[in-house]
PDB file of C-alpha atoms in Angstrom:
ATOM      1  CA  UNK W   7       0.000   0.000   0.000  1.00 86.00           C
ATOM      2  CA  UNK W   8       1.490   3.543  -0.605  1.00 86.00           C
ATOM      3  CA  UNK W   9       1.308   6.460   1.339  1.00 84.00           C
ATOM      4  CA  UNK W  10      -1.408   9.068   1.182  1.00 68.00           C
ATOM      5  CA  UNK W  11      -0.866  12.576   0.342  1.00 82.00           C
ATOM      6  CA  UNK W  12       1.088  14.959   2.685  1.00 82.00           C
ATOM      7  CA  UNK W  13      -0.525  15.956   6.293  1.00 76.00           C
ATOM      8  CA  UNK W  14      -1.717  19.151   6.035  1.00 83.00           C
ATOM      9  CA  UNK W  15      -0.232  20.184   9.863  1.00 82.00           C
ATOM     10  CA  UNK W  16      -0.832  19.470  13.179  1.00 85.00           C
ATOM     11  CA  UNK W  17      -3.358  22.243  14.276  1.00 91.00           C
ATOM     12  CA  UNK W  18      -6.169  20.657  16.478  1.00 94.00           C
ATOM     13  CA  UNK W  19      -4.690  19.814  20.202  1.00 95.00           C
ATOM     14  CA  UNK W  20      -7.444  18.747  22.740  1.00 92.00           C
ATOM     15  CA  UNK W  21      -7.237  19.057  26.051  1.00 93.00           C
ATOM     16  CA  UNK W  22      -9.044  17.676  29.766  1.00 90.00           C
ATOM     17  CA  UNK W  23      -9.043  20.403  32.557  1.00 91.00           C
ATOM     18  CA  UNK W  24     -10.010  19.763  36.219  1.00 90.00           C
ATOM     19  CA  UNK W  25      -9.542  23.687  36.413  1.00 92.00           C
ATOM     20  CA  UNK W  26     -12.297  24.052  33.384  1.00 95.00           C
ATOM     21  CA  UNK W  27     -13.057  27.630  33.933  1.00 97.00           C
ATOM     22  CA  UNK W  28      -9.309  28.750  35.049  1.00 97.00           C
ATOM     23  CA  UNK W  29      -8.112  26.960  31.912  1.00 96.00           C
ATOM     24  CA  UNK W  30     -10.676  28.501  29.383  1.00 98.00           C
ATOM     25  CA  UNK W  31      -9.422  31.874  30.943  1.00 98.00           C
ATOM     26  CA  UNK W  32      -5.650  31.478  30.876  1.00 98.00           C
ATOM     27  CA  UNK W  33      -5.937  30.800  26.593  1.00 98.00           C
ATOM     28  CA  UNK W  34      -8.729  33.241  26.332  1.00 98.00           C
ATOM     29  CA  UNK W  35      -8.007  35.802  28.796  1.00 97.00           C
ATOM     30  CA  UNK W  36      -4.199  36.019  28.242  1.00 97.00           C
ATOM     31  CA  UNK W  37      -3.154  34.153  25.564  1.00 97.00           C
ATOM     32  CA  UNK W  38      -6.084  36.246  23.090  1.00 97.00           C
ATOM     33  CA  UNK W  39      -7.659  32.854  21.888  1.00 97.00           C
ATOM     34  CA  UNK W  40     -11.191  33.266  20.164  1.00 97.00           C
ATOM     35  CA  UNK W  41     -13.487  30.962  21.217  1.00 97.00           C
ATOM     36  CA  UNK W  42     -14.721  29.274  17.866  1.00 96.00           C
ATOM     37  CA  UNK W  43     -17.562  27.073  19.585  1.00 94.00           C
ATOM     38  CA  UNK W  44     -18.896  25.982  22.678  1.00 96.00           C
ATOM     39  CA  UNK W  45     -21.459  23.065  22.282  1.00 95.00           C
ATOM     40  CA  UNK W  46     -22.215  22.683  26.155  1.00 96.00           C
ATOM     41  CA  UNK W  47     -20.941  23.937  29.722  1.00 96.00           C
ATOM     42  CA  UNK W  48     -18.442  20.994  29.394  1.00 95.00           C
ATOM     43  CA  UNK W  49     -16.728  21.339  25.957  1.00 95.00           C
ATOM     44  CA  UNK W  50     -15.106  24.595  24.452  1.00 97.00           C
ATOM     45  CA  UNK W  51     -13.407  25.047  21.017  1.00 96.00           C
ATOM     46  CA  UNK W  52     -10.800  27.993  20.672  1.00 96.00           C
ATOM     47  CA  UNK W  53      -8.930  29.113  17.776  1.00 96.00           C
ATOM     48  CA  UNK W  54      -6.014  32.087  17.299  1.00 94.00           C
ATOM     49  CA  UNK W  55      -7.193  31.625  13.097  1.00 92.00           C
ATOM     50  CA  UNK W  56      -5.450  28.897  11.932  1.00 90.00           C
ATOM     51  CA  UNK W  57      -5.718  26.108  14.925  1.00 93.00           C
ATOM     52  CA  UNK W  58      -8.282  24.595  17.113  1.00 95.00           C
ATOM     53  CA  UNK W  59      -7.334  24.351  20.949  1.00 95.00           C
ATOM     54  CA  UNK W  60     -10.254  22.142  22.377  1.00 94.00           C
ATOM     55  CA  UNK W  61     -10.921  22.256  26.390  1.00 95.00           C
ATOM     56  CA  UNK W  62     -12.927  19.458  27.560  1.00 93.00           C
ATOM     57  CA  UNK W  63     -14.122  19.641  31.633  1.00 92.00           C
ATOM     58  CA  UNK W  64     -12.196  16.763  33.202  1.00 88.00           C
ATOM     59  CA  UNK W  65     -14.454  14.174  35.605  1.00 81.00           C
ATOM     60  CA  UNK W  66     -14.023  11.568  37.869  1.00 72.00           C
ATOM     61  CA  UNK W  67     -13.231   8.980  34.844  1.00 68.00           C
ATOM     62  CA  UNK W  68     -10.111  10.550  33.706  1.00 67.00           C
ATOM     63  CA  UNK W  69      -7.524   8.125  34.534  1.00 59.00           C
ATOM     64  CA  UNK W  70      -4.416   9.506  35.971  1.00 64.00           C
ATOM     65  CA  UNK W  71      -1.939   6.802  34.618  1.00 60.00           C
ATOM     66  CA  UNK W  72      -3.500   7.279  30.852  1.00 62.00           C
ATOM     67  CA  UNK W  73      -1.738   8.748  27.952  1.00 64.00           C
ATOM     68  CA  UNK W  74       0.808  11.623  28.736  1.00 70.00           C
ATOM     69  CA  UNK W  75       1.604  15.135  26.638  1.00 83.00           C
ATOM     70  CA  UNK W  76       4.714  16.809  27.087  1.00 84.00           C
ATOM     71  CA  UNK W  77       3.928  20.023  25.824  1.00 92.00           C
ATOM     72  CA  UNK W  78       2.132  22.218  23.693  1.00 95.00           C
ATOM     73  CA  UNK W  79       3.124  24.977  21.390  1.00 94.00           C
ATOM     74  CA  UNK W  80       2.181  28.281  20.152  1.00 94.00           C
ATOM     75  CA  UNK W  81       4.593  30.160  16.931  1.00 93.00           C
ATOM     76  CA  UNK W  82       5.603  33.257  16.887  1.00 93.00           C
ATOM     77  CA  UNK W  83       6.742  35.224  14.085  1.00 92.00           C
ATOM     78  CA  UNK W  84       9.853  36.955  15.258  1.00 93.00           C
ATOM     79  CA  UNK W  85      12.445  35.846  17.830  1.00 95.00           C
ATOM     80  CA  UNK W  86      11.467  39.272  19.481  1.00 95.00           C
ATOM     81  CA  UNK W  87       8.211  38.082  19.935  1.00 95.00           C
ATOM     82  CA  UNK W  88       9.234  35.238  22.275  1.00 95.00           C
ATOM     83  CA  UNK W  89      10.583  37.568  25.096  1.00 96.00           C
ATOM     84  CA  UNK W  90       7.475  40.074  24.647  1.00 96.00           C
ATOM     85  CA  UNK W  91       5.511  37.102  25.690  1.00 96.00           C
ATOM     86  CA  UNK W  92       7.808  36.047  28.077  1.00 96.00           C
ATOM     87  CA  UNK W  93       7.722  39.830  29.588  1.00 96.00           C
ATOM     88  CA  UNK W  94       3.693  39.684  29.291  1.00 95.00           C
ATOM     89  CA  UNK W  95       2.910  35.921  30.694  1.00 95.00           C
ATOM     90  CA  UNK W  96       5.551  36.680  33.928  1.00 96.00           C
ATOM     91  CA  UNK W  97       3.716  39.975  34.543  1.00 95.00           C
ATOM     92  CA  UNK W  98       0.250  38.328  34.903  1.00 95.00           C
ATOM     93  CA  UNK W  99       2.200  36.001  37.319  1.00 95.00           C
ATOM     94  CA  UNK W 100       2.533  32.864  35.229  1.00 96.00           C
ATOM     95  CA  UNK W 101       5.834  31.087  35.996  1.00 93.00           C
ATOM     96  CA  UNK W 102       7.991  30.259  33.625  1.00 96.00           C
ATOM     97  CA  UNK W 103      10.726  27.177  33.855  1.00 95.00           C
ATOM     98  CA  UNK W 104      13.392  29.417  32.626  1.00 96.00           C
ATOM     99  CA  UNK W 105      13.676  32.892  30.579  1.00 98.00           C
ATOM    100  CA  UNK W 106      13.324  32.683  27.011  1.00 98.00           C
ATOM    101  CA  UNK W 107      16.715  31.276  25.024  1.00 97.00           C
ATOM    102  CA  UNK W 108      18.629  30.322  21.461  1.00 97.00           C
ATOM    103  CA  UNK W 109      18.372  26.762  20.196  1.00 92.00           C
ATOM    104  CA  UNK W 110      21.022  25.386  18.278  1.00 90.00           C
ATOM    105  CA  UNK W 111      18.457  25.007  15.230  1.00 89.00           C
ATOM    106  CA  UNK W 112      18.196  28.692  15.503  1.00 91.00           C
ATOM    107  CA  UNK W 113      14.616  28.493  17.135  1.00 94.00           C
ATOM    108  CA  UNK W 114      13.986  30.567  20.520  1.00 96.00           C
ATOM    109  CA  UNK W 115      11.440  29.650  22.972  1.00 95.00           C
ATOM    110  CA  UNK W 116      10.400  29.364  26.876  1.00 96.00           C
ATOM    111  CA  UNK W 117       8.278  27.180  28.855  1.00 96.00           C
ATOM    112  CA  UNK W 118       5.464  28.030  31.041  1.00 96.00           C
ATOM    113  CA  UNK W 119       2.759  25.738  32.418  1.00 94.00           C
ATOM    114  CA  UNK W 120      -1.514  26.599  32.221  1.00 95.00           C
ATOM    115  CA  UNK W 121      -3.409  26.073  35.064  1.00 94.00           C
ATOM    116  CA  UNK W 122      -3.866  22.284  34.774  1.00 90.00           C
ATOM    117  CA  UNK W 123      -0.165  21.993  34.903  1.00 90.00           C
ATOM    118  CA  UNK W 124       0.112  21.548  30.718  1.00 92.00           C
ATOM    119  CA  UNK W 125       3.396  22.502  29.993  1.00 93.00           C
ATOM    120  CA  UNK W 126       3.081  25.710  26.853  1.00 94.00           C
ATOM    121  CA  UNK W 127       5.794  26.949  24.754  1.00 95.00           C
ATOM    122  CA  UNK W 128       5.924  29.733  23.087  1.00 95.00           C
ATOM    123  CA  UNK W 129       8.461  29.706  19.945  1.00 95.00           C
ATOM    124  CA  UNK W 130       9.846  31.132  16.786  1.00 93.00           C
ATOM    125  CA  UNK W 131      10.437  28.319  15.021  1.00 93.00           C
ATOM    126  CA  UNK W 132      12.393  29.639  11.726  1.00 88.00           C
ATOM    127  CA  UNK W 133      10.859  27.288   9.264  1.00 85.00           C
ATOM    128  CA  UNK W 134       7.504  27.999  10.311  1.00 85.00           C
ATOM    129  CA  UNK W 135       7.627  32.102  10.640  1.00 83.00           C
ATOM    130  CA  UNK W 136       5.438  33.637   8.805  1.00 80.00           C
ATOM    131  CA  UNK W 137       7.680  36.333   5.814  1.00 69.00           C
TER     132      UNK W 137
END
């Protein structure tokens, strides 16, 4: 069997939150996400115009030991742009695991974590950059 055409990108991430509210906040609120649709008290969609961030209210079936995410992350266009948010998230008094820095690929990003603990980077990844 061959292949099928070429994935179009990863742009649909979905997400369980204990902290429902807190969490819809934190990518709404600071982060400037839209929300694109929200089909019950329990289920959010949010978009920045080209993704879909999904927030789904975490209950009592969620299973701790289940499947693990390291991280998600959100592009920047300029390398610039990664310590403005760096600046902007610290000031509203969300930590950080280190200041922003150089890869060797020539990317530059930080960590910081939402309020269910997902870890978030924010990078300018060169081959993604919008000209």
């Amino acid at each position: 069997m061959t292949q099928p055409p070429p994935l179009a990108g990863l742009h649909h991430v979905a997400l369980h939150a204990r902290r429902f509210e807190k969490t819809l906040a934190f990518y709404t609120g600071l982060f400037g996400m839209a929300v694109e649709w929200r089909p019950d008290a329990d289920n959010v969609y949010l978009t920045s115009g080209t993704d879909n961030l999904a927030i789904h209210r975490a209950t009592g079936d969620i299973v701790e030991d289940g499947q693990r995410l390291d991280h998600i992350g959100f592009l920047v266009d300029e390398p610039d742009d990664v310590d403005s948010w760096y600046e902007y998230l610290t000031a509203n008094e969300v930590p950080a695991d280190a200041p922003p820095r150089t890869h060797r690929d020539g990317a530059r990003s930080f960590y910081c974590k939402d309020p269910e603990g997902t870890t978030v980077q924010i990078i300018h990844h060169p081959p993604l950059a919008r000209a």
